mmCIF file of C-alpha atoms (C1' of nucleotides) and ligand atoms in Angstrom:
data_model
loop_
_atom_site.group_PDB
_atom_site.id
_atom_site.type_symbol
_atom_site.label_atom_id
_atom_site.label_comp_id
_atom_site.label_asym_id
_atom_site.label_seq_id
_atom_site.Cartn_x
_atom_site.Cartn_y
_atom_site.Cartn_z
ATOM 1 C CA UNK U 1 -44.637 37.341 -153.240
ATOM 2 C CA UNK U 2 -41.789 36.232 -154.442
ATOM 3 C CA UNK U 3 -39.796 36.838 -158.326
ATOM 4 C CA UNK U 4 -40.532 33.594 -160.634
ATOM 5 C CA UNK U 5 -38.435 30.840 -160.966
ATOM 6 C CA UNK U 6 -37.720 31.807 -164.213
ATOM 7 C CA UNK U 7 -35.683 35.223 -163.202
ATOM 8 C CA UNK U 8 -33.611 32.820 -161.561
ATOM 9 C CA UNK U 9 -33.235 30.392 -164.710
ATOM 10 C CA UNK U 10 -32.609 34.127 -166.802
ATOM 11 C CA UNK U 11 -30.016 35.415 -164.133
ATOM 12 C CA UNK U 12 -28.129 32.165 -164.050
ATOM 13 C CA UNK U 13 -28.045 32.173 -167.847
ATOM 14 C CA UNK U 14 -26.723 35.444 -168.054
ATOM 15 C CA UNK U 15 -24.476 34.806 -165.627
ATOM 16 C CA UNK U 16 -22.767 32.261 -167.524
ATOM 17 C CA UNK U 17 -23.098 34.200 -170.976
ATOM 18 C CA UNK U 18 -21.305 37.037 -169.484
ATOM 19 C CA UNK U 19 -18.962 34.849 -167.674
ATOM 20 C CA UNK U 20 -17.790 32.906 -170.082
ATOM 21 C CA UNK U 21 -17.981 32.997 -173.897
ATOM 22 C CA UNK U 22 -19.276 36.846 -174.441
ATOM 23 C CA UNK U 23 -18.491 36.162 -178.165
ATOM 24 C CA UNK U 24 -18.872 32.983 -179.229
ATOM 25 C CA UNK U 25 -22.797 31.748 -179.276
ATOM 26 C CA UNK U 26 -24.073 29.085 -176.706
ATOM 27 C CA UNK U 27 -26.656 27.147 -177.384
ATOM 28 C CA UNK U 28 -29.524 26.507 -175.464
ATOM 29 C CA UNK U 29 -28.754 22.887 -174.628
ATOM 30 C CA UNK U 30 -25.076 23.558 -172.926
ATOM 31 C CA UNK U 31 -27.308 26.099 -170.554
ATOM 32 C CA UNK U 32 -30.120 24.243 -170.080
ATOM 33 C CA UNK U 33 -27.820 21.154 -169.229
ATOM 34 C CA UNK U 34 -25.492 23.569 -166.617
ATOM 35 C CA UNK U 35 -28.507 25.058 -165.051
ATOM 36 C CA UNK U 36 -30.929 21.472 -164.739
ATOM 37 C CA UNK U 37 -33.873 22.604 -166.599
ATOM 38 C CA UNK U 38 -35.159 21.460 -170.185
ATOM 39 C CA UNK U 39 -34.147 23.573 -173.440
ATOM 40 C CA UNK U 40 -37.632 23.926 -174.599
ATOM 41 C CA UNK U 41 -38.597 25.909 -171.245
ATOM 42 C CA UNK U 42 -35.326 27.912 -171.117
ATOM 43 C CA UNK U 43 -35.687 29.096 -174.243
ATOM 44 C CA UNK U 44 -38.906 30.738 -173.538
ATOM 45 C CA UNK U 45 -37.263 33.132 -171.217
ATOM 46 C CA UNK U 46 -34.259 33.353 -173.774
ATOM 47 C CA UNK U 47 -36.170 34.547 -175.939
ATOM 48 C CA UNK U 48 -37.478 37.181 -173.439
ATOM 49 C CA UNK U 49 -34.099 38.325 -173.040
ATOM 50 C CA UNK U 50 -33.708 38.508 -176.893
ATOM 51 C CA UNK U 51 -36.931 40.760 -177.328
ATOM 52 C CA UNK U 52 -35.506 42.671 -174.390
ATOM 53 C CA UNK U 53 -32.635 43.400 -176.217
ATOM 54 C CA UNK U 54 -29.719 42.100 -173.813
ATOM 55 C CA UNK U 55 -28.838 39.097 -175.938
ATOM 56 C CA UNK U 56 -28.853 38.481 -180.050
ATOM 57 C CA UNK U 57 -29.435 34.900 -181.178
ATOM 58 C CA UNK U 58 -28.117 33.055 -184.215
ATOM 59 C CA UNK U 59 -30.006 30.402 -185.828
ATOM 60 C CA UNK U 60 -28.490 27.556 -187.643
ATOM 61 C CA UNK U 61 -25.622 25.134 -186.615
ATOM 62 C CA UNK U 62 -23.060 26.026 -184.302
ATOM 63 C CA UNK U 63 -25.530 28.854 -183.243
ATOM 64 C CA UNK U 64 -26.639 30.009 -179.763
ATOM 65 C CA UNK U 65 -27.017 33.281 -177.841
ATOM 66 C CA UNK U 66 -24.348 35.613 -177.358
ATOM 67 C CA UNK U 67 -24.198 39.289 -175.231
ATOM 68 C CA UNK U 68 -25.866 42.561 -177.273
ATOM 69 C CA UNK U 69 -24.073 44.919 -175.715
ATOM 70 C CA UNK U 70 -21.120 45.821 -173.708
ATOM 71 C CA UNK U 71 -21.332 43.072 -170.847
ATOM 72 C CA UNK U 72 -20.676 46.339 -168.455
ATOM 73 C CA UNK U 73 -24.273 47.215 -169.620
ATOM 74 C CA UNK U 74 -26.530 44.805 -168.496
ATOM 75 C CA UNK U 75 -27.892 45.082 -164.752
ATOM 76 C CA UNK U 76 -29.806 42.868 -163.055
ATOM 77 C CA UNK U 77 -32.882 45.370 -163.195
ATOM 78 C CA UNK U 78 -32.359 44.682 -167.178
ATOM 79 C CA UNK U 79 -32.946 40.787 -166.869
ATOM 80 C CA UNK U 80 -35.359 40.724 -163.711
ATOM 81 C CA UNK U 81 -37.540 43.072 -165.573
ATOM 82 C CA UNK U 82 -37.355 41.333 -169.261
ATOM 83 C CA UNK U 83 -38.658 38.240 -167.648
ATOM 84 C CA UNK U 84 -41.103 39.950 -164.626
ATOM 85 C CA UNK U 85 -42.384 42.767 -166.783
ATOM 86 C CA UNK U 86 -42.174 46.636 -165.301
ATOM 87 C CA UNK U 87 -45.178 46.387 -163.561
ATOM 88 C CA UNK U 88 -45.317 48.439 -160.438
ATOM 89 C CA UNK U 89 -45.398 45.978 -157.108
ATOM 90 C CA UNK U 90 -49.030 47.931 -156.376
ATOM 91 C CA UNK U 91 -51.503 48.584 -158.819
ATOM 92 C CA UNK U 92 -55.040 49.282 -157.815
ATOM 93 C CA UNK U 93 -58.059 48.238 -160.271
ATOM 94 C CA UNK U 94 -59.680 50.753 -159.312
ATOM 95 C CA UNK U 95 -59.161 54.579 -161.147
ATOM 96 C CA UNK U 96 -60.712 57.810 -159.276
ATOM 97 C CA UNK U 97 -60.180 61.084 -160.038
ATOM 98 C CA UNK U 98 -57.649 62.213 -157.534
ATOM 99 C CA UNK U 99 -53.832 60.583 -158.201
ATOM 100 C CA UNK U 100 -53.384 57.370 -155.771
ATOM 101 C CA UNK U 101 -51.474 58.296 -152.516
ATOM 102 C CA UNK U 102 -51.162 54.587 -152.092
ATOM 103 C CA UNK U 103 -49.471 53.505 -155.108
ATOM 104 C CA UNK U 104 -46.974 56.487 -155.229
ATOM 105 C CA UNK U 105 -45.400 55.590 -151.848
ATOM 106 C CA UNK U 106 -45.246 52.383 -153.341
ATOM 107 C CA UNK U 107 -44.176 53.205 -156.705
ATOM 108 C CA UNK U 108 -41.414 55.774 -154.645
ATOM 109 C CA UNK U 109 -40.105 52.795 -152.371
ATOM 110 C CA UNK U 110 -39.657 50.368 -155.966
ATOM 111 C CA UNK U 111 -37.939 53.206 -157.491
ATOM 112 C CA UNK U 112 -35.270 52.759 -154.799
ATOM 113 C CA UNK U 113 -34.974 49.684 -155.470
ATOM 114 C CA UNK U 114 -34.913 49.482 -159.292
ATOM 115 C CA UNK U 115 -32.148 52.116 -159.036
ATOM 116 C CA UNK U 116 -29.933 49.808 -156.929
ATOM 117 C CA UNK U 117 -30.805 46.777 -159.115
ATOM 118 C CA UNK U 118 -29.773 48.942 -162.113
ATOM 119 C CA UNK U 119 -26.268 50.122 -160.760
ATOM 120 C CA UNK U 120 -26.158 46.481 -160.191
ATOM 121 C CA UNK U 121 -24.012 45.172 -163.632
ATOM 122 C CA UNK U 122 -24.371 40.937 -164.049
ATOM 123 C CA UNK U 123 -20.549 41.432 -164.780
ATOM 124 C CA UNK U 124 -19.797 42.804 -161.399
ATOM 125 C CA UNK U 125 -20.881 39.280 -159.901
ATOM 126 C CA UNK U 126 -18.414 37.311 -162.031
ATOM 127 C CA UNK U 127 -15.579 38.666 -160.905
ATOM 128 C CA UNK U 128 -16.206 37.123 -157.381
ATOM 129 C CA UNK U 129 -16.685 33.812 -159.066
ATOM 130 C CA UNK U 130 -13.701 31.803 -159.384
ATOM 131 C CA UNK U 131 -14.088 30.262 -162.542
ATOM 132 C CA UNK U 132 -17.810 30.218 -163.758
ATOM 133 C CA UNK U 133 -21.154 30.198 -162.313
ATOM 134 C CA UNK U 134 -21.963 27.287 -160.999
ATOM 135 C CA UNK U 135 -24.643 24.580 -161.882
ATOM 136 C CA UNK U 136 -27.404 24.639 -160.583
ATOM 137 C CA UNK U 137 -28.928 21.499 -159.385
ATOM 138 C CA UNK U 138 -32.368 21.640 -158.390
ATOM 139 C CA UNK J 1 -45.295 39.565 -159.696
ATOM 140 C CA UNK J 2 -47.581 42.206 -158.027
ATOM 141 C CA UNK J 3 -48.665 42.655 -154.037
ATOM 142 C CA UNK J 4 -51.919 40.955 -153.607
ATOM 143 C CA UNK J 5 -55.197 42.206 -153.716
ATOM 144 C CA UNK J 6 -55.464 41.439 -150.095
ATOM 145 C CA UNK J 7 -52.757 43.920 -149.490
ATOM 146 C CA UNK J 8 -54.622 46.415 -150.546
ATOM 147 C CA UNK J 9 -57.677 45.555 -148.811
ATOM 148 C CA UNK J 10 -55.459 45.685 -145.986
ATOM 149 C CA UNK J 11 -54.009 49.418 -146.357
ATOM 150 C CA UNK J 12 -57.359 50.605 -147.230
ATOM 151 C CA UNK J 13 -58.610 48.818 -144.032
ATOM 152 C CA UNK J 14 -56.212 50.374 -141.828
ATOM 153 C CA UNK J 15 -56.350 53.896 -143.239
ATOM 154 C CA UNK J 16 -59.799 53.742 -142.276
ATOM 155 C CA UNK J 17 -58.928 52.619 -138.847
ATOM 156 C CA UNK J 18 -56.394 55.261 -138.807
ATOM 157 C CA UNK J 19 -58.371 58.190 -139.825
ATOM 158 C CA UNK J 20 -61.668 57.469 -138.422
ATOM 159 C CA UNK J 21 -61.591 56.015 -135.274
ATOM 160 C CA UNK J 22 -58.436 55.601 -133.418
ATOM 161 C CA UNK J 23 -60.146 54.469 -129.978
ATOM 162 C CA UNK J 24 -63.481 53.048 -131.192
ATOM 163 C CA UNK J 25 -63.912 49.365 -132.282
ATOM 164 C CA UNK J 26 -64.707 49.158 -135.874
ATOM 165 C CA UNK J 27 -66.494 46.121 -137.039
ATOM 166 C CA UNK J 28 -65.420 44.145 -139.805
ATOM 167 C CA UNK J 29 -69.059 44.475 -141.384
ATOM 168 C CA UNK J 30 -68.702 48.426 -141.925
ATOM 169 C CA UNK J 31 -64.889 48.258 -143.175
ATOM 170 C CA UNK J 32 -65.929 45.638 -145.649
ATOM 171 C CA UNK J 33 -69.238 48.075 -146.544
ATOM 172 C CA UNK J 34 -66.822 50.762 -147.185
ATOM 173 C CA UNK J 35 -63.719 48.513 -149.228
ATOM 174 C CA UNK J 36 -66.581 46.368 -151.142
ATOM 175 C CA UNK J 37 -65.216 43.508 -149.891
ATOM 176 C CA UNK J 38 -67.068 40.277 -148.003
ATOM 177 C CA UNK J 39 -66.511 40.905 -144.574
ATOM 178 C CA UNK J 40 -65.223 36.901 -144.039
ATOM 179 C CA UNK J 41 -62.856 37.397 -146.420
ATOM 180 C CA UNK J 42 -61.676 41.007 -144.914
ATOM 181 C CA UNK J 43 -61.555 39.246 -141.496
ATOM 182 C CA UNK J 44 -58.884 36.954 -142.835
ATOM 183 C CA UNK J 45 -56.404 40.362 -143.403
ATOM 184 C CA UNK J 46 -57.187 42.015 -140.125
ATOM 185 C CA UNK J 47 -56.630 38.311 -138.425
ATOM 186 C CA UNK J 48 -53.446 39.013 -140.116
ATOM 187 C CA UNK J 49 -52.739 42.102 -138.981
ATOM 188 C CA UNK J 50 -53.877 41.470 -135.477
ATOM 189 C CA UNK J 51 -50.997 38.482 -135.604
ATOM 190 C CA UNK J 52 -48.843 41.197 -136.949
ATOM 191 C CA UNK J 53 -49.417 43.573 -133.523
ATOM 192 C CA UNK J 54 -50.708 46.546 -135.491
ATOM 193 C CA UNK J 55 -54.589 46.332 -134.382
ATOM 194 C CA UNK J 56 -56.324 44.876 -131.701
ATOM 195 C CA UNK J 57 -59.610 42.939 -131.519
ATOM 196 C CA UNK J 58 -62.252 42.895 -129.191
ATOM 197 C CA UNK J 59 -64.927 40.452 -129.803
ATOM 198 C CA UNK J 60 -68.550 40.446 -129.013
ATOM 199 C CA UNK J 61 -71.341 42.954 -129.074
ATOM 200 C CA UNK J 62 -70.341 46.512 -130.358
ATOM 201 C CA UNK J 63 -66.837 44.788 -130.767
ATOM 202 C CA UNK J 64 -64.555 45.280 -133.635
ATOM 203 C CA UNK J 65 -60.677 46.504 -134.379
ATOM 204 C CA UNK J 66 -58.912 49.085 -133.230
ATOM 205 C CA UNK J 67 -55.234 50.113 -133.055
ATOM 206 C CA UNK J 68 -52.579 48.494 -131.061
ATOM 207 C CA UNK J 69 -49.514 50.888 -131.315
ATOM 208 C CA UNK J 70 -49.318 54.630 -131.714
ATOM 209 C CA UNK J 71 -50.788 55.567 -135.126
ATOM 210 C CA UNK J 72 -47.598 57.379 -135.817
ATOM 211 C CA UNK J 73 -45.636 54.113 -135.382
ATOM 212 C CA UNK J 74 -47.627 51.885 -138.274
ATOM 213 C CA UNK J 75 -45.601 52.238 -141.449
ATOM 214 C CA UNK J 76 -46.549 50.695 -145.138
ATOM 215 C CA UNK J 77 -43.691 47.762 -144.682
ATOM 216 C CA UNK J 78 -45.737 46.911 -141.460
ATOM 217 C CA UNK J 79 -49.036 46.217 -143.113
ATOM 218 C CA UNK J 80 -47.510 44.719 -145.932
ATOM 219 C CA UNK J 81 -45.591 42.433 -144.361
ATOM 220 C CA UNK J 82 -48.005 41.477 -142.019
ATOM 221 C CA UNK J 83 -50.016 40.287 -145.296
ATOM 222 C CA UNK J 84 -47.437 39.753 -147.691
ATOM 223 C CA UNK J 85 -44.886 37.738 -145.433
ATOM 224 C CA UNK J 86 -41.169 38.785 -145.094
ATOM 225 C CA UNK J 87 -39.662 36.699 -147.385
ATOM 226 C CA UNK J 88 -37.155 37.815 -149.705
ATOM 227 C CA UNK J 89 -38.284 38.765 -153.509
ATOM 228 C CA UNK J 90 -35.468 36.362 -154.246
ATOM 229 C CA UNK J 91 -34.896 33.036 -152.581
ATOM 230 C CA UNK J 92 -33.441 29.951 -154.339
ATOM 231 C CA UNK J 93 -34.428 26.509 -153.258
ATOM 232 C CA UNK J 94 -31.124 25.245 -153.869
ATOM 233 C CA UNK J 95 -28.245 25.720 -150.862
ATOM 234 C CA UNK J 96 -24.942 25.111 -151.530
ATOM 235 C CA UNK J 97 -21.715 25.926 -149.884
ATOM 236 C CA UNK J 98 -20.871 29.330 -150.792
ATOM 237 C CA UNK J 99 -22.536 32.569 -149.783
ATOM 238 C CA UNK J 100 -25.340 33.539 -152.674
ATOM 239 C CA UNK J 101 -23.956 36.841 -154.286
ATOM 240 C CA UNK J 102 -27.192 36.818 -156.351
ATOM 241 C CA UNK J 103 -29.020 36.473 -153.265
ATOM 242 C CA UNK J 104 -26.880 39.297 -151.817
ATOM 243 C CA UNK J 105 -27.405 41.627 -154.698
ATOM 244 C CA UNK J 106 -31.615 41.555 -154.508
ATOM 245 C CA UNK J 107 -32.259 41.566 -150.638
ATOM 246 C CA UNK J 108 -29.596 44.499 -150.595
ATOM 247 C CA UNK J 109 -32.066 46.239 -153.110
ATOM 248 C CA UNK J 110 -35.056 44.837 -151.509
ATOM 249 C CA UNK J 111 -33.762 46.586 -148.363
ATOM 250 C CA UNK J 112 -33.706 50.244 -149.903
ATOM 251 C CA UNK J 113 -37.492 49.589 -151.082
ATOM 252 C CA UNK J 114 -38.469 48.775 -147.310
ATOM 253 C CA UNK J 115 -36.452 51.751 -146.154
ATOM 254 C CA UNK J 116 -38.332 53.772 -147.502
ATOM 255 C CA UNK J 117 -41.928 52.129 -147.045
ATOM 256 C CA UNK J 118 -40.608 52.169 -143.170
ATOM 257 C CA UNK J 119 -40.856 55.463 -143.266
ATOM 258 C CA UNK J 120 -43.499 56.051 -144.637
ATOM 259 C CA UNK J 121 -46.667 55.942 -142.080
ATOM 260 C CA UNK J 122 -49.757 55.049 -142.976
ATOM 261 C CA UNK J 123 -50.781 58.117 -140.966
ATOM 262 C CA UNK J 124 -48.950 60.591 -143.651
ATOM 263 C CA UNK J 125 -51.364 59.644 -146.182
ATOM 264 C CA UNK J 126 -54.653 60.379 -144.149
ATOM 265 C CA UNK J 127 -53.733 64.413 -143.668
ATOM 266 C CA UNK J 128 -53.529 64.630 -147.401
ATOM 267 C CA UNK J 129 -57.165 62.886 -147.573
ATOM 268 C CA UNK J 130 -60.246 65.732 -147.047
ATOM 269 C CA UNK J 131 -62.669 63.549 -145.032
ATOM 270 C CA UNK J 132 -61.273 59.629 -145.022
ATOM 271 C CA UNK J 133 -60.324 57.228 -147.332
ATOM 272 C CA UNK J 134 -62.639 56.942 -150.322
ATOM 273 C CA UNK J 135 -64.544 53.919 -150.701
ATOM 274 C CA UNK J 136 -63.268 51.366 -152.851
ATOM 275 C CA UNK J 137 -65.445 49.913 -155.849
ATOM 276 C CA UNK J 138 -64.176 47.193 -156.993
ATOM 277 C "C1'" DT H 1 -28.874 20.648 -202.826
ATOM 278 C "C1'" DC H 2 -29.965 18.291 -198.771
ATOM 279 C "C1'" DA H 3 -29.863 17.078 -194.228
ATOM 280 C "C1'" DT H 4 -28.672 18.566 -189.767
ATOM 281 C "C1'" DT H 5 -28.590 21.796 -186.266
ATOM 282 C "C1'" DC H 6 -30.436 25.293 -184.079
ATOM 283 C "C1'" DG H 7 -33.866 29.147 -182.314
ATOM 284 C "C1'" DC H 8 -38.919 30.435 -182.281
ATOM 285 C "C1'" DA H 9 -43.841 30.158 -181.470
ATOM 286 C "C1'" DG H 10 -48.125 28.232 -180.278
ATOM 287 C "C1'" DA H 11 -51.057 24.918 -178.118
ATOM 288 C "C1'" DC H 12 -51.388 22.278 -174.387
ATOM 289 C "C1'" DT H 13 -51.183 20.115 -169.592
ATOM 290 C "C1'" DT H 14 -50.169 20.341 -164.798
ATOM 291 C "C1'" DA H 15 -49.159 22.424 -160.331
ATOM 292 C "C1'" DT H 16 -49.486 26.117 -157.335
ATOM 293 C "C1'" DC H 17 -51.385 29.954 -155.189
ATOM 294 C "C1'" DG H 18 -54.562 33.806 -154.634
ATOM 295 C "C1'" DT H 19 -59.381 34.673 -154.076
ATOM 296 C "C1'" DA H 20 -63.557 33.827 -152.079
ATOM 297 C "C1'" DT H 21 -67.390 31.410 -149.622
ATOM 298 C "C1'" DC H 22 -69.558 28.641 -146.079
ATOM 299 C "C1'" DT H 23 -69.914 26.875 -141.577
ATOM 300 C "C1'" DA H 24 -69.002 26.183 -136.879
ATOM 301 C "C1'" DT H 25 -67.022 27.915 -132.624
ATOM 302 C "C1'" DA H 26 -65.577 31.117 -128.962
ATOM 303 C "C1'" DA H 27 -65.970 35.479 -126.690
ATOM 304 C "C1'" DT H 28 -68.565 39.580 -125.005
ATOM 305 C "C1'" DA H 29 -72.235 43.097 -124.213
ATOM 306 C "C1'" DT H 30 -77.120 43.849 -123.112
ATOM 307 C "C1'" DA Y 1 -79.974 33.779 -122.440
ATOM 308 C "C1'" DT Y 2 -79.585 35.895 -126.697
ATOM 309 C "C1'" DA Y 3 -77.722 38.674 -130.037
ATOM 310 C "C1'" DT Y 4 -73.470 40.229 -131.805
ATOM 311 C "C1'" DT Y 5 -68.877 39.881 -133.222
ATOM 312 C "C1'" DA Y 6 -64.187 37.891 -134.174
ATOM 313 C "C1'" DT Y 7 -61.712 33.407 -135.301
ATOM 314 C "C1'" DA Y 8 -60.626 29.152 -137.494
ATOM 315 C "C1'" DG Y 9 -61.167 25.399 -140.680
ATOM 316 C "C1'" DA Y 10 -62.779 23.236 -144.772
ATOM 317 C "C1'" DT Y 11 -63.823 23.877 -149.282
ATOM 318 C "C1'" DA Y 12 -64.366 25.561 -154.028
ATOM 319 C "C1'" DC Y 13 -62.992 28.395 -157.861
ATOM 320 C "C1'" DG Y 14 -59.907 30.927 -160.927
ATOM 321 C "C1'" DA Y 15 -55.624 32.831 -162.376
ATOM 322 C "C1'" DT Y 16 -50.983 32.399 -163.039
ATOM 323 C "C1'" DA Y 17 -46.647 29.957 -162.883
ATOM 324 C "C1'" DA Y 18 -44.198 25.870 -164.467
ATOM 325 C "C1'" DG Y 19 -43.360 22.687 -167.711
ATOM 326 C "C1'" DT Y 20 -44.111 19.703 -172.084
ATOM 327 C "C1'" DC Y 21 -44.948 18.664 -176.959
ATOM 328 C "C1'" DT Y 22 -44.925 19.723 -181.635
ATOM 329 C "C1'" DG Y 23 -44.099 21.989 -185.876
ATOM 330 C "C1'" DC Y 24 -41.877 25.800 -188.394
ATOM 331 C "C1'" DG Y 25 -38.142 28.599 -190.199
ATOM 332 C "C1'" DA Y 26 -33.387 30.025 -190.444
ATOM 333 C "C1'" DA Y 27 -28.555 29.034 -190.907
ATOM 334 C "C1'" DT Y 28 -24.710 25.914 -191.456
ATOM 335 C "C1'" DG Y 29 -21.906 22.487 -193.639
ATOM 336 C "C1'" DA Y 30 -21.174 18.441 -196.180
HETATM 337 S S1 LIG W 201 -56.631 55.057 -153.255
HETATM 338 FE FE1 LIG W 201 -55.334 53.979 -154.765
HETATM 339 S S2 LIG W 201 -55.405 51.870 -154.113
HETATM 340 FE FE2 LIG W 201 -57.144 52.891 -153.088
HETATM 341 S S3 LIG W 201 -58.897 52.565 -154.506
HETATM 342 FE FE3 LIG W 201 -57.951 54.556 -155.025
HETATM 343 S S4 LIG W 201 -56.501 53.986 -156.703
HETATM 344 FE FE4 LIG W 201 -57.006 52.085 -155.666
HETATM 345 S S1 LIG W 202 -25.943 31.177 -156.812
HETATM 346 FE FE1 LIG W 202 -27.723 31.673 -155.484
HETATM 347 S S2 LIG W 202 -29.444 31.567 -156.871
HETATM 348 FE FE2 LIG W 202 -27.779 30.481 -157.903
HETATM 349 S S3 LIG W 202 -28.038 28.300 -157.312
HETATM 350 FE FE3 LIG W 202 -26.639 29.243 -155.821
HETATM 351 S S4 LIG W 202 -27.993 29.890 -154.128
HETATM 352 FE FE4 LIG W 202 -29.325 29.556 -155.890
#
DNA sequence: TCATTCGCAGACTTATCGTATCTATAATAT
DNA sequence: ATATTATAGATACGATAAGTCTGCGAATGA
């Protein structure tokens, strides 16, 4: 059980949006050549981020993706959950009657965790980088 | 990115163990009766969980599982662990020098959600259930 | 205007893992 | 001994992740 490779690919991205051109658009090809993966696949979860509303994209020559909002905005619960979905971690088939006991102490413990994912900003990570996020190799 | 099905089969499993018959071996064929599950695919999850140290097995006639450790001490991050694996949510295949701060940032969230489903005992749930853990359907 | 550059979407293939079954074996009670 | 029960391995199936290919539409700039 274990988040998909592609909320790393999204988190990386970010990374390097936030870090370094929060204005000016970058296309898909500069990321997909810093992070080792091919455009056509990285811009599937792009365009998850774009639908989740943490990026805009522009179209056209010289165009790319560029930051929404305030870079202090966007948390890692943002991203992880644009590409993973907000599904809860348990979710039973199964519907009775009577509320599930099981999934609420599950649902409980995520909350935890969602809240410290969400005070969590993607920002807060570059400034412990010393010059950009680096490439990812594999 | 949900907890398997076999997850659940396992908390259901153990509630049962937990409410009904502490002392008493419980075959595999009644538990999987009761979860609507085959009973060698059940047997896979309580192999688990026997590898895990929760229950114990005693084979042969009028054999079956019972618990190991003091109901009181089996929490919700034991059993799912014990089927899930402890691996972080996050792991990246690539290693590199530096510490990973993204690494840092999820396994530092991951480790509020298992606070909290270490505390809570699978033994909590069965007061709040009249007789014993419902059957499952499906 | 026209061609180039770019993001977007769908169909598609492949790999991986969860789910499930079957069978054989070892251990234990009667 | 025989029936009963857990355990392990091999195997098959299905769902989802991972990745590719192709065509379309939007924007730029020459
Ligand atoms: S108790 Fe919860 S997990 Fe169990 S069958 Fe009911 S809904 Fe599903
Ligand atoms: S920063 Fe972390 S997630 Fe990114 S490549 Fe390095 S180890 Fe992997």
């Amino acid at each position: 059980m274990k988040y998909s490779q592609a909320t790393d690919y999204a988190l990386h991205a970010m990374l390097y949006l936030v870090a370094e051109a929060p204005d000016k658009p970058v296309s898909v090809q500069l990321l997909a050549e810093k992070l080792g993966v091919s455009q056509t696949y990285l811009s599937k979860m792009l365009t998850k981020l774009v639908k989740a509303g943490l990026i805009h994209s522009v179209s056209g020559a010289n165009g790319g993706y560029k930051l929404k909002r305030n870079q202090d905005d966007i948390s890692f619960l943002d991203v992880i959950q644009a590409i993973e979905g907000n599904t809860s971690l348990f979710e039973c088939s199964f519907h009775h009657d009577s509320a599930c006991l099981i999934q609420q102490v599950v649902a409980d413990a995520e909350q935890q965790m969602m809240h410290t994912l969400k005070s969590k900003k993607i920002a807060d990570l570059v400034a412990h980088i010393p010059k950009q996020p680096h490439d990812r190799l594999t």
